[in-house]
């Protein structure tokens, strides 16, 4: 399993628990009526909502960077020679990697000692120089590190390098396929990013709980869609699918076969791709692990929380 996916899903489940369990914590992120005795509660709720807004974007950004760099690391097993790589991926593993290393080095220079900085540079530039040899390697700084935050256009660009055009339209189609439709995923991503910046830099920023919940739902669906598309791209490259390499693969006609986990009548239930209930458990962790183990090849498992947040998935 992808380490980036595993870490992100743990974070997703923590956020989901916060949003779904207000009654356990005296509505700790919900505002109360505007009375003097509620003033401190409302200030604390504002603080916590702003913190969640920052976390929702930061976790998503970290996952996208981590998952895409994991996929970039597989290129050397799919293209045995650097010269076999398409032009855009050659640039990704050299010039754009150098930009990421340079930006990260500048940060380390301000926050680390000199030996750590030198060691980092020496270790990372080896990946670039390895493209001259038969056994090239890739850096974890190939994508997403050359500036402070990634944006929607950065994500579109890297997916074009993996032969996927019209990324946000494909995410929209996937979101409908799993019954969690996002009308305009690109705009939602930008709103999540702006919420993060506002919460981090505007002291009196007010982010309503409804906005927070709606954007969190969109965020998790976007993360799944990005994961599915980049994973599928690697599979198609490995299969030498020429339509895909020409950016003509029809994802809309090849949507994934789904298995689902849902919470119903106080139980977690796992459903086959035909809609039959095949497992019932009291614990989400148990049913998620069992369902992942039993997931057939070329199918996708999606798991929804009590209030319909997408909080887990597996891709075979």
JSON list of C-alpha atoms in Angstrom, two decimals, residues 5-206:
[
{"chain": "A", "resi": 5, "resn": "UNK", "atom": "CA", "xyz": [-2.22, 7.05, 1.08]},
{"chain": "A", "resi": 6, "resn": "UNK", "atom": "CA", "xyz": [-2.01, 5.28, 4.43]},
{"chain": "A", "resi": 7, "resn": "UNK", "atom": "CA", "xyz": [-0.86, 8.43, 6.24]},
{"chain": "A", "resi": 8, "resn": "UNK", "atom": "CA", "xyz": [-3.47, 10.61, 4.53]},
{"chain": "A", "resi": 9, "resn": "UNK", "atom": "CA", "xyz": [-6.34, 8.26, 5.38]},
{"chain": "A", "resi": 10, "resn": "UNK", "atom": "CA", "xyz": [-5.37, 8.37, 9.05]},
{"chain": "A", "resi": 11, "resn": "UNK", "atom": "CA", "xyz": [-5.57, 12.15, 8.87]},
{"chain": "A", "resi": 12, "resn": "UNK", "atom": "CA", "xyz": [-8.88, 12.05, 6.99]},
{"chain": "A", "resi": 13, "resn": "UNK", "atom": "CA", "xyz": [-10.40, 9.84, 9.67]},
{"chain": "A", "resi": 14, "resn": "UNK", "atom": "CA", "xyz": [-9.21, 12.24, 12.39]},
{"chain": "A", "resi": 15, "resn": "UNK", "atom": "CA", "xyz": [-10.82, 15.21, 10.61]},
{"chain": "A", "resi": 16, "resn": "UNK", "atom": "CA", "xyz": [-14.02, 13.24, 9.98]},
{"chain": "A", "resi": 17, "resn": "UNK", "atom": "CA", "xyz": [-14.21, 12.32, 13.67]},
{"chain": "A", "resi": 18, "resn": "UNK", "atom": "CA", "xyz": [-13.89, 16.00, 14.62]},
{"chain": "A", "resi": 19, "resn": "UNK", "atom": "CA", "xyz": [-16.66, 17.07, 12.24]},
{"chain": "A", "resi": 20, "resn": "UNK", "atom": "CA", "xyz": [-19.05, 14.24, 13.08]},
{"chain": "A", "resi": 21, "resn": "UNK", "atom": "CA", "xyz": [-18.78, 14.10, 16.86]},
{"chain": "A", "resi": 22, "resn": "UNK", "atom": "CA", "xyz": [-19.72, 17.59, 18.02]},
{"chain": "A", "resi": 23, "resn": "UNK", "atom": "CA", "xyz": [-22.17, 16.22, 20.58]},
{"chain": "A", "resi": 24, "resn": "UNK", "atom": "CA", "xyz": [-19.32, 14.48, 22.41]},
{"chain": "A", "resi": 25, "resn": "UNK", "atom": "CA", "xyz": [-17.39, 17.73, 22.87]},
{"chain": "A", "resi": 26, "resn": "UNK", "atom": "CA", "xyz": [-20.09, 20.29, 23.63]},
{"chain": "A", "resi": 27, "resn": "UNK", "atom": "CA", "xyz": [-20.15, 21.56, 20.05]},
{"chain": "A", "resi": 28, "resn": "UNK", "atom": "CA", "xyz": [-16.54, 22.65, 20.28]},
{"chain": "A", "resi": 29, "resn": "UNK", "atom": "CA", "xyz": [-16.32, 24.04, 16.72]},
{"chain": "A", "resi": 30, "resn": "UNK", "atom": "CA", "xyz": [-19.91, 25.33, 16.49]},
{"chain": "A", "resi": 31, "resn": "UNK", "atom": "CA", "xyz": [-20.78, 28.90, 17.44]},
{"chain": "A", "resi": 32, "resn": "UNK", "atom": "CA", "xyz": [-23.37, 29.43, 20.15]},
{"chain": "A", "resi": 33, "resn": "UNK", "atom": "CA", "xyz": [-25.79, 32.36, 20.48]},
{"chain": "A", "resi": 34, "resn": "UNK", "atom": "CA", "xyz": [-24.18, 35.79, 20.73]},
{"chain": "A", "resi": 35, "resn": "UNK", "atom": "CA", "xyz": [-24.39, 36.32, 24.46]},
{"chain": "A", "resi": 36, "resn": "UNK", "atom": "CA", "xyz": [-21.63, 37.48, 26.85]},
{"chain": "A", "resi": 37, "resn": "UNK", "atom": "CA", "xyz": [-21.36, 34.04, 28.48]},
{"chain": "A", "resi": 38, "resn": "UNK", "atom": "CA", "xyz": [-20.77, 32.41, 25.05]},
{"chain": "A", "resi": 39, "resn": "UNK", "atom": "CA", "xyz": [-18.13, 34.86, 23.87]},
{"chain": "A", "resi": 40, "resn": "UNK", "atom": "CA", "xyz": [-15.14, 32.75, 24.92]},
{"chain": "A", "resi": 41, "resn": "UNK", "atom": "CA", "xyz": [-16.68, 29.57, 23.50]},
{"chain": "A", "resi": 42, "resn": "UNK", "atom": "CA", "xyz": [-17.23, 31.27, 20.13]},
{"chain": "A", "resi": 43, "resn": "UNK", "atom": "CA", "xyz": [-13.66, 32.62, 20.04]},
{"chain": "A", "resi": 44, "resn": "UNK", "atom": "CA", "xyz": [-12.35, 29.13, 20.73]},
{"chain": "A", "resi": 45, "resn": "UNK", "atom": "CA", "xyz": [-14.65, 27.63, 18.08]},
{"chain": "A", "resi": 46, "resn": "UNK", "atom": "CA", "xyz": [-13.38, 30.17, 15.55]},
{"chain": "A", "resi": 47, "resn": "UNK", "atom": "CA", "xyz": [-9.80, 29.28, 16.43]},
{"chain": "A", "resi": 48, "resn": "UNK", "atom": "CA", "xyz": [-10.44, 25.55, 16.02]},
{"chain": "A", "resi": 49, "resn": "UNK", "atom": "CA", "xyz": [-12.33, 25.95, 12.72]},
{"chain": "A", "resi": 50, "resn": "UNK", "atom": "CA", "xyz": [-9.45, 28.01, 11.34]},
{"chain": "A", "resi": 51, "resn": "UNK", "atom": "CA", "xyz": [-7.03, 25.32, 12.47]},
{"chain": "A", "resi": 52, "resn": "UNK", "atom": "CA", "xyz": [-9.11, 22.66, 10.72]},
{"chain": "A", "resi": 53, "resn": "UNK", "atom": "CA", "xyz": [-9.25, 24.76, 7.53]},
{"chain": "A", "resi": 54, "resn": "UNK", "atom": "CA", "xyz": [-5.45, 24.93, 7.52]},
{"chain": "A", "resi": 55, "resn": "UNK", "atom": "CA", "xyz": [-5.11, 21.21, 8.22]},
{"chain": "A", "resi": 56, "resn": "UNK", "atom": "CA", "xyz": [-7.61, 20.17, 5.54]},
{"chain": "A", "resi": 57, "resn": "UNK", "atom": "CA", "xyz": [-5.59, 21.91, 2.82]},
{"chain": "A", "resi": 58, "resn": "UNK", "atom": "CA", "xyz": [-2.15, 21.05, 4.21]},
{"chain": "A", "resi": 59, "resn": "UNK", "atom": "CA", "xyz": [-3.02, 17.36, 4.50]},
{"chain": "A", "resi": 60, "resn": "UNK", "atom": "CA", "xyz": [-4.39, 17.33, 0.94]},
{"chain": "A", "resi": 61, "resn": "UNK", "atom": "CA", "xyz": [-1.35, 19.14, -0.44]},
{"chain": "A", "resi": 62, "resn": "UNK", "atom": "CA", "xyz": [1.03, 16.84, 1.40]},
{"chain": "A", "resi": 63, "resn": "UNK", "atom": "CA", "xyz": [-0.81, 13.79, 0.09]},
{"chain": "A", "resi": 64, "resn": "UNK", "atom": "CA", "xyz": [-0.80, 14.98, -3.53]},
{"chain": "A", "resi": 65, "resn": "UNK", "atom": "CA", "xyz": [2.90, 15.77, -3.39]},
{"chain": "A", "resi": 66, "resn": "UNK", "atom": "CA", "xyz": [3.74, 12.51, -1.65]},
{"chain": "A", "resi": 67, "resn": "UNK", "atom": "CA", "xyz": [1.58, 10.27, -3.86]},
{"chain": "A", "resi": 68, "resn": "UNK", "atom": "CA", "xyz": [2.77, 11.81, -7.12]},
{"chain": "A", "resi": 69, "resn": "UNK", "atom": "CA", "xyz": [6.41, 11.58, -6.07]},
{"chain": "A", "resi": 70, "resn": "UNK", "atom": "CA", "xyz": [5.81, 7.92, -5.18]},
{"chain": "A", "resi": 71, "resn": "UNK", "atom": "CA", "xyz": [4.54, 7.39, -8.72]},
{"chain": "A", "resi": 72, "resn": "UNK", "atom": "CA", "xyz": [7.46, 9.32, -10.18]},
{"chain": "A", "resi": 73, "resn": "UNK", "atom": "CA", "xyz": [9.79, 6.94, -8.30]},
{"chain": "A", "resi": 74, "resn": "UNK", "atom": "CA", "xyz": [8.29, 4.05, -10.30]},
{"chain": "A", "resi": 75, "resn": "UNK", "atom": "CA", "xyz": [9.25, 5.53, -13.66]},
{"chain": "A", "resi": 76, "resn": "UNK", "atom": "CA", "xyz": [12.66, 3.88, -13.63]},
{"chain": "A", "resi": 77, "resn": "UNK", "atom": "CA", "xyz": [10.96, 0.45, -13.58]},
{"chain": "A", "resi": 78, "resn": "UNK", "atom": "CA", "xyz": [8.60, 1.40, -16.42]},
{"chain": "A", "resi": 79, "resn": "UNK", "atom": "CA", "xyz": [11.16, 3.17, -18.63]},
{"chain": "A", "resi": 80, "resn": "UNK", "atom": "CA", "xyz": [14.39, 1.24, -18.20]},
{"chain": "A", "resi": 81, "resn": "UNK", "atom": "CA", "xyz": [16.42, 3.96, -19.92]},
{"chain": "A", "resi": 82, "resn": "UNK", "atom": "CA", "xyz": [16.20, 7.68, -19.22]},
{"chain": "A", "resi": 83, "resn": "UNK", "atom": "CA", "xyz": [16.23, 8.30, -22.98]},
{"chain": "A", "resi": 84, "resn": "UNK", "atom": "CA", "xyz": [12.98, 6.32, -23.31]},
{"chain": "A", "resi": 85, "resn": "UNK", "atom": "CA", "xyz": [11.11, 8.87, -21.21]},
{"chain": "A", "resi": 86, "resn": "UNK", "atom": "CA", "xyz": [8.86, 11.41, -22.93]},
{"chain": "A", "resi": 87, "resn": "UNK", "atom": "CA", "xyz": [10.32, 14.90, -23.12]},
{"chain": "A", "resi": 88, "resn": "UNK", "atom": "CA", "xyz": [8.16, 16.33, -20.33]},
{"chain": "A", "resi": 89, "resn": "UNK", "atom": "CA", "xyz": [9.16, 13.59, -17.90]},
{"chain": "A", "resi": 90, "resn": "UNK", "atom": "CA", "xyz": [12.81, 14.09, -18.76]},
{"chain": "A", "resi": 91, "resn": "UNK", "atom": "CA", "xyz": [12.41, 17.71, -17.77]},
{"chain": "A", "resi": 92, "resn": "UNK", "atom": "CA", "xyz": [10.59, 16.64, -14.60]},
{"chain": "A", "resi": 93, "resn": "UNK", "atom": "CA", "xyz": [13.52, 14.44, -13.50]},
{"chain": "A", "resi": 94, "resn": "UNK", "atom": "CA", "xyz": [16.17, 17.05, -14.27]},
{"chain": "A", "resi": 95, "resn": "UNK", "atom": "CA", "xyz": [15.33, 20.75, -14.46]},
{"chain": "A", "resi": 96, "resn": "UNK", "atom": "CA", "xyz": [12.12, 20.68, -12.39]},
{"chain": "A", "resi": 97, "resn": "UNK", "atom": "CA", "xyz": [13.74, 18.40, -9.82]},
{"chain": "A", "resi": 98, "resn": "UNK", "atom": "CA", "xyz": [16.61, 20.87, -9.57]},
{"chain": "A", "resi": 99, "resn": "UNK", "atom": "CA", "xyz": [14.10, 23.66, -8.91]},
{"chain": "A", "resi": 100, "resn": "UNK", "atom": "CA", "xyz": [12.55, 21.63, -6.08]},
{"chain": "A", "resi": 101, "resn": "UNK", "atom": "CA", "xyz": [15.94, 20.81, -4.55]},
{"chain": "A", "resi": 102, "resn": "UNK", "atom": "CA", "xyz": [17.01, 24.46, -4.80]},
{"chain": "A", "resi": 103, "resn": "UNK", "atom": "CA", "xyz": [13.87, 25.70, -3.03]},
{"chain": "A", "resi": 104, "resn": "UNK", "atom": "CA", "xyz": [14.14, 23.05, -0.32]},
{"chain": "A", "resi": 105, "resn": "UNK", "atom": "CA", "xyz": [17.84, 23.85, 0.13]},
{"chain": "A", "resi": 106, "resn": "UNK", "atom": "CA", "xyz": [17.03, 27.52, 0.72]},
{"chain": "A", "resi": 107, "resn": "UNK", "atom": "CA", "xyz": [14.58, 26.50, 3.47]},
{"chain": "A", "resi": 108, "resn": "UNK", "atom": "CA", "xyz": [17.11, 24.17, 5.06]},
{"chain": "A", "resi": 109, "resn": "UNK", "atom": "CA", "xyz": [19.76, 26.89, 4.95]},
{"chain": "A", "resi": 110, "resn": "UNK", "atom": "CA", "xyz": [17.58, 29.00, 7.24]},
{"chain": "A", "resi": 111, "resn": "UNK", "atom": "CA", "xyz": [16.62, 26.17, 9.58]},
{"chain": "A", "resi": 112, "resn": "UNK", "atom": "CA", "xyz": [19.41, 23.56, 9.63]},
{"chain": "A", "resi": 113, "resn": "UNK", "atom": "CA", "xyz": [23.10, 23.35, 10.31]},
{"chain": "A", "resi": 114, "resn": "UNK", "atom": "CA", "xyz": [25.64, 23.43, 7.50]},
{"chain": "A", "resi": 115, "resn": "UNK", "atom": "CA", "xyz": [26.46, 19.67, 7.47]},
{"chain": "A", "resi": 116, "resn": "UNK", "atom": "CA", "xyz": [22.75, 18.78, 7.14]},
{"chain": "A", "resi": 117, "resn": "UNK", "atom": "CA", "xyz": [22.34, 21.23, 4.26]},
{"chain": "A", "resi": 118, "resn": "UNK", "atom": "CA", "xyz": [25.39, 19.94, 2.39]},
{"chain": "A", "resi": 119, "resn": "UNK", "atom": "CA", "xyz": [24.36, 16.32, 2.93]},
{"chain": "A", "resi": 120, "resn": "UNK", "atom": "CA", "xyz": [20.86, 17.04, 1.60]},
{"chain": "A", "resi": 121, "resn": "UNK", "atom": "CA", "xyz": [22.18, 18.67, -1.57]},
{"chain": "A", "resi": 122, "resn": "UNK", "atom": "CA", "xyz": [24.75, 15.94, -2.19]},
{"chain": "A", "resi": 123, "resn": "UNK", "atom": "CA", "xyz": [22.17, 13.16, -1.77]},
{"chain": "A", "resi": 124, "resn": "UNK", "atom": "CA", "xyz": [19.48, 14.76, -3.91]},
{"chain": "A", "resi": 125, "resn": "UNK", "atom": "CA", "xyz": [21.58, 15.92, -6.86]},
{"chain": "A", "resi": 126, "resn": "UNK", "atom": "CA", "xyz": [22.79, 12.32, -7.25]},
{"chain": "A", "resi": 127, "resn": "UNK", "atom": "CA", "xyz": [19.35, 11.55, -8.65]},
{"chain": "A", "resi": 128, "resn": "UNK", "atom": "CA", "xyz": [19.77, 14.14, -11.39]},
{"chain": "A", "resi": 129, "resn": "UNK", "atom": "CA", "xyz": [23.26, 12.98, -12.33]},
{"chain": "A", "resi": 130, "resn": "UNK", "atom": "CA", "xyz": [22.02, 9.36, -12.37]},
{"chain": "A", "resi": 131, "resn": "UNK", "atom": "CA", "xyz": [20.03, 10.16, -15.51]},
{"chain": "A", "resi": 132, "resn": "UNK", "atom": "CA", "xyz": [23.38, 9.93, -17.35]},
{"chain": "A", "resi": 133, "resn": "UNK", "atom": "CA", "xyz": [23.68, 6.26, -16.38]},
{"chain": "A", "resi": 134, "resn": "UNK", "atom": "CA", "xyz": [21.75, 3.10, -17.22]},
{"chain": "A", "resi": 135, "resn": "UNK", "atom": "CA", "xyz": [20.23, 2.90, -13.73]},
{"chain": "A", "resi": 136, "resn": "UNK", "atom": "CA", "xyz": [18.64, 6.28, -13.05]},
{"chain": "A", "resi": 137, "resn": "UNK", "atom": "CA", "xyz": [16.83, 7.15, -9.83]},
{"chain": "A", "resi": 138, "resn": "UNK", "atom": "CA", "xyz": [14.38, 9.88, -8.90]},
{"chain": "A", "resi": 139, "resn": "UNK", "atom": "CA", "xyz": [14.19, 12.48, -6.15]},
{"chain": "A", "resi": 140, "resn": "UNK", "atom": "CA", "xyz": [11.29, 12.96, -3.74]},
{"chain": "A", "resi": 141, "resn": "UNK", "atom": "CA", "xyz": [11.51, 16.65, -4.67]},
{"chain": "A", "resi": 142, "resn": "UNK", "atom": "CA", "xyz": [10.57, 16.16, -8.33]},
{"chain": "A", "resi": 143, "resn": "UNK", "atom": "CA", "xyz": [7.07, 17.56, -7.83]},
{"chain": "A", "resi": 144, "resn": "UNK", "atom": "CA", "xyz": [5.54, 20.18, -5.57]},
{"chain": "A", "resi": 145, "resn": "UNK", "atom": "CA", "xyz": [8.60, 21.62, -3.87]},
{"chain": "A", "resi": 146, "resn": "UNK", "atom": "CA", "xyz": [9.72, 24.53, -6.02]},
{"chain": "A", "resi": 147, "resn": "UNK", "atom": "CA", "xyz": [7.39, 27.05, -4.31]},
{"chain": "A", "resi": 148, "resn": "UNK", "atom": "CA", "xyz": [5.44, 27.45, -1.10]},
{"chain": "A", "resi": 149, "resn": "UNK", "atom": "CA", "xyz": [2.16, 25.79, -2.15]},
{"chain": "A", "resi": 150, "resn": "UNK", "atom": "CA", "xyz": [0.90, 23.88, -5.15]},
{"chain": "A", "resi": 151, "resn": "UNK", "atom": "CA", "xyz": [-2.16, 25.15, -7.01]},
{"chain": "A", "resi": 152, "resn": "UNK", "atom": "CA", "xyz": [-4.73, 23.68, -9.40]},
{"chain": "A", "resi": 153, "resn": "UNK", "atom": "CA", "xyz": [-2.60, 24.44, -12.46]},
{"chain": "A", "resi": 154, "resn": "UNK", "atom": "CA", "xyz": [0.43, 22.65, -10.98]},
{"chain": "A", "resi": 155, "resn": "UNK", "atom": "CA", "xyz": [-1.67, 19.51, -10.54]},
{"chain": "A", "resi": 156, "resn": "UNK", "atom": "CA", "xyz": [-3.02, 19.75, -14.10]},
{"chain": "A", "resi": 157, "resn": "UNK", "atom": "CA", "xyz": [0.53, 20.08, -15.41]},
{"chain": "A", "resi": 158, "resn": "UNK", "atom": "CA", "xyz": [1.90, 16.97, -13.73]},
{"chain": "A", "resi": 159, "resn": "UNK", "atom": "CA", "xyz": [-1.07, 14.90, -14.89]},
{"chain": "A", "resi": 160, "resn": "UNK", "atom": "CA", "xyz": [-0.46, 15.98, -18.48]},
{"chain": "A", "resi": 161, "resn": "UNK", "atom": "CA", "xyz": [3.05, 14.61, -18.06]},
{"chain": "A", "resi": 162, "resn": "UNK", "atom": "CA", "xyz": [1.38, 11.30, -17.13]},
{"chain": "A", "resi": 163, "resn": "UNK", "atom": "CA", "xyz": [-0.78, 11.54, -20.30]},
{"chain": "A", "resi": 164, "resn": "UNK", "atom": "CA", "xyz": [-3.99, 12.69, -18.59]},
{"chain": "A", "resi": 165, "resn": "UNK", "atom": "CA", "xyz": [-5.65, 15.79, -20.00]},
{"chain": "A", "resi": 166, "resn": "UNK", "atom": "CA", "xyz": [-8.81, 17.48, -18.69]},
{"chain": "A", "resi": 167, "resn": "UNK", "atom": "CA", "xyz": [-7.95, 16.42, -15.15]},
{"chain": "A", "resi": 168, "resn": "UNK", "atom": "CA", "xyz": [-10.71, 18.31, -13.34]},
{"chain": "A", "resi": 169, "resn": "UNK", "atom": "CA", "xyz": [-13.39, 17.02, -15.72]},
{"chain": "A", "resi": 170, "resn": "UNK", "atom": "CA", "xyz": [-12.20, 13.48, -15.01]},
{"chain": "A", "resi": 171, "resn": "UNK", "atom": "CA", "xyz": [-12.33, 14.16, -11.27]},
{"chain": "A", "resi": 172, "resn": "UNK", "atom": "CA", "xyz": [-15.89, 15.43, -11.71]},
{"chain": "A", "resi": 173, "resn": "UNK", "atom": "CA", "xyz": [-16.84, 12.20, -13.52]},
{"chain": "A", "resi": 174, "resn": "UNK", "atom": "CA", "xyz": [-15.26, 10.04, -10.82]},
{"chain": "A", "resi": 175, "resn": "UNK", "atom": "CA", "xyz": [-17.00, 11.97, -8.06]},
{"chain": "A", "resi": 176, "resn": "UNK", "atom": "CA", "xyz": [-20.36, 11.26, -9.71]},
{"chain": "A", "resi": 177, "resn": "UNK", "atom": "CA", "xyz": [-19.42, 7.62, -10.20]},
{"chain": "A", "resi": 178, "resn": "UNK", "atom": "CA", "xyz": [-18.96, 7.16, -6.43]},
{"chain": "A", "resi": 179, "resn": "UNK", "atom": "CA", "xyz": [-22.16, 9.14, -5.68]},
{"chain": "A", "resi": 180, "resn": "UNK", "atom": "CA", "xyz": [-20.29, 12.08, -4.16]},
{"chain": "A", "resi": 181, "resn": "UNK", "atom": "CA", "xyz": [-20.59, 14.58, -7.01]},
{"chain": "A", "resi": 182, "resn": "UNK", "atom": "CA", "xyz": [-18.44, 17.69, -7.15]},
{"chain": "A", "resi": 183, "resn": "UNK", "atom": "CA", "xyz": [-19.83, 20.21, -9.64]},
{"chain": "A", "resi": 184, "resn": "UNK", "atom": "CA", "xyz": [-16.59, 22.17, -10.09]},
{"chain": "A", "resi": 185, "resn": "UNK", "atom": "CA", "xyz": [-13.61, 20.41, -8.45]},
{"chain": "A", "resi": 186, "resn": "UNK", "atom": "CA", "xyz": [-11.06, 22.92, -9.71]},
{"chain": "A", "resi": 187, "resn": "UNK", "atom": "CA", "xyz": [-12.95, 25.79, -8.06]},
{"chain": "A", "resi": 188, "resn": "UNK", "atom": "CA", "xyz": [-13.38, 23.76, -4.88]},
{"chain": "A", "resi": 189, "resn": "UNK", "atom": "CA", "xyz": [-9.64, 23.08, -4.73]},
{"chain": "A", "resi": 190, "resn": "UNK", "atom": "CA", "xyz": [-8.98, 26.82, -5.08]},
{"chain": "A", "resi": 191, "resn": "UNK", "atom": "CA", "xyz": [-11.53, 27.61, -2.34]},
{"chain": "A", "resi": 192, "resn": "UNK", "atom": "CA", "xyz": [-9.89, 25.09, 0.01]},
{"chain": "A", "resi": 193, "resn": "UNK", "atom": "CA", "xyz": [-6.51, 26.70, -0.70]},
{"chain": "A", "resi": 194, "resn": "UNK", "atom": "CA", "xyz": [-7.88, 30.23, -0.14]},
{"chain": "A", "resi": 195, "resn": "UNK", "atom": "CA", "xyz": [-9.56, 29.16, 3.10]},
{"chain": "A", "resi": 196, "resn": "UNK", "atom": "CA", "xyz": [-6.21, 27.88, 4.30]},
{"chain": "A", "resi": 197, "resn": "UNK", "atom": "CA", "xyz": [-4.46, 31.15, 3.46]},
{"chain": "A", "resi": 198, "resn": "UNK", "atom": "CA", "xyz": [-7.23, 33.24, 5.04]},
{"chain": "A", "resi": 199, "resn": "UNK", "atom": "CA", "xyz": [-7.25, 31.14, 8.22]},
{"chain": "A", "resi": 200, "resn": "UNK", "atom": "CA", "xyz": [-3.46, 31.36, 8.47]},
{"chain": "A", "resi": 201, "resn": "UNK", "atom": "CA", "xyz": [-3.02, 35.06, 7.74]},
{"chain": "A", "resi": 202, "resn": "UNK", "atom": "CA", "xyz": [-6.24, 36.89, 8.69]},
{"chain": "A", "resi": 203, "resn": "UNK", "atom": "CA", "xyz": [-6.60, 37.03, 12.47]},
{"chain": "A", "resi": 204, "resn": "UNK", "atom": "CA", "xyz": [-10.39, 37.54, 12.48]},
{"chain": "A", "resi": 205, "resn": "UNK", "atom": "CA", "xyz": [-11.14, 35.06, 9.67]},
{"chain": "A", "resi": 206, "resn": "UNK", "atom": "CA", "xyz": [-14.54, 33.41, 10.09]}
]
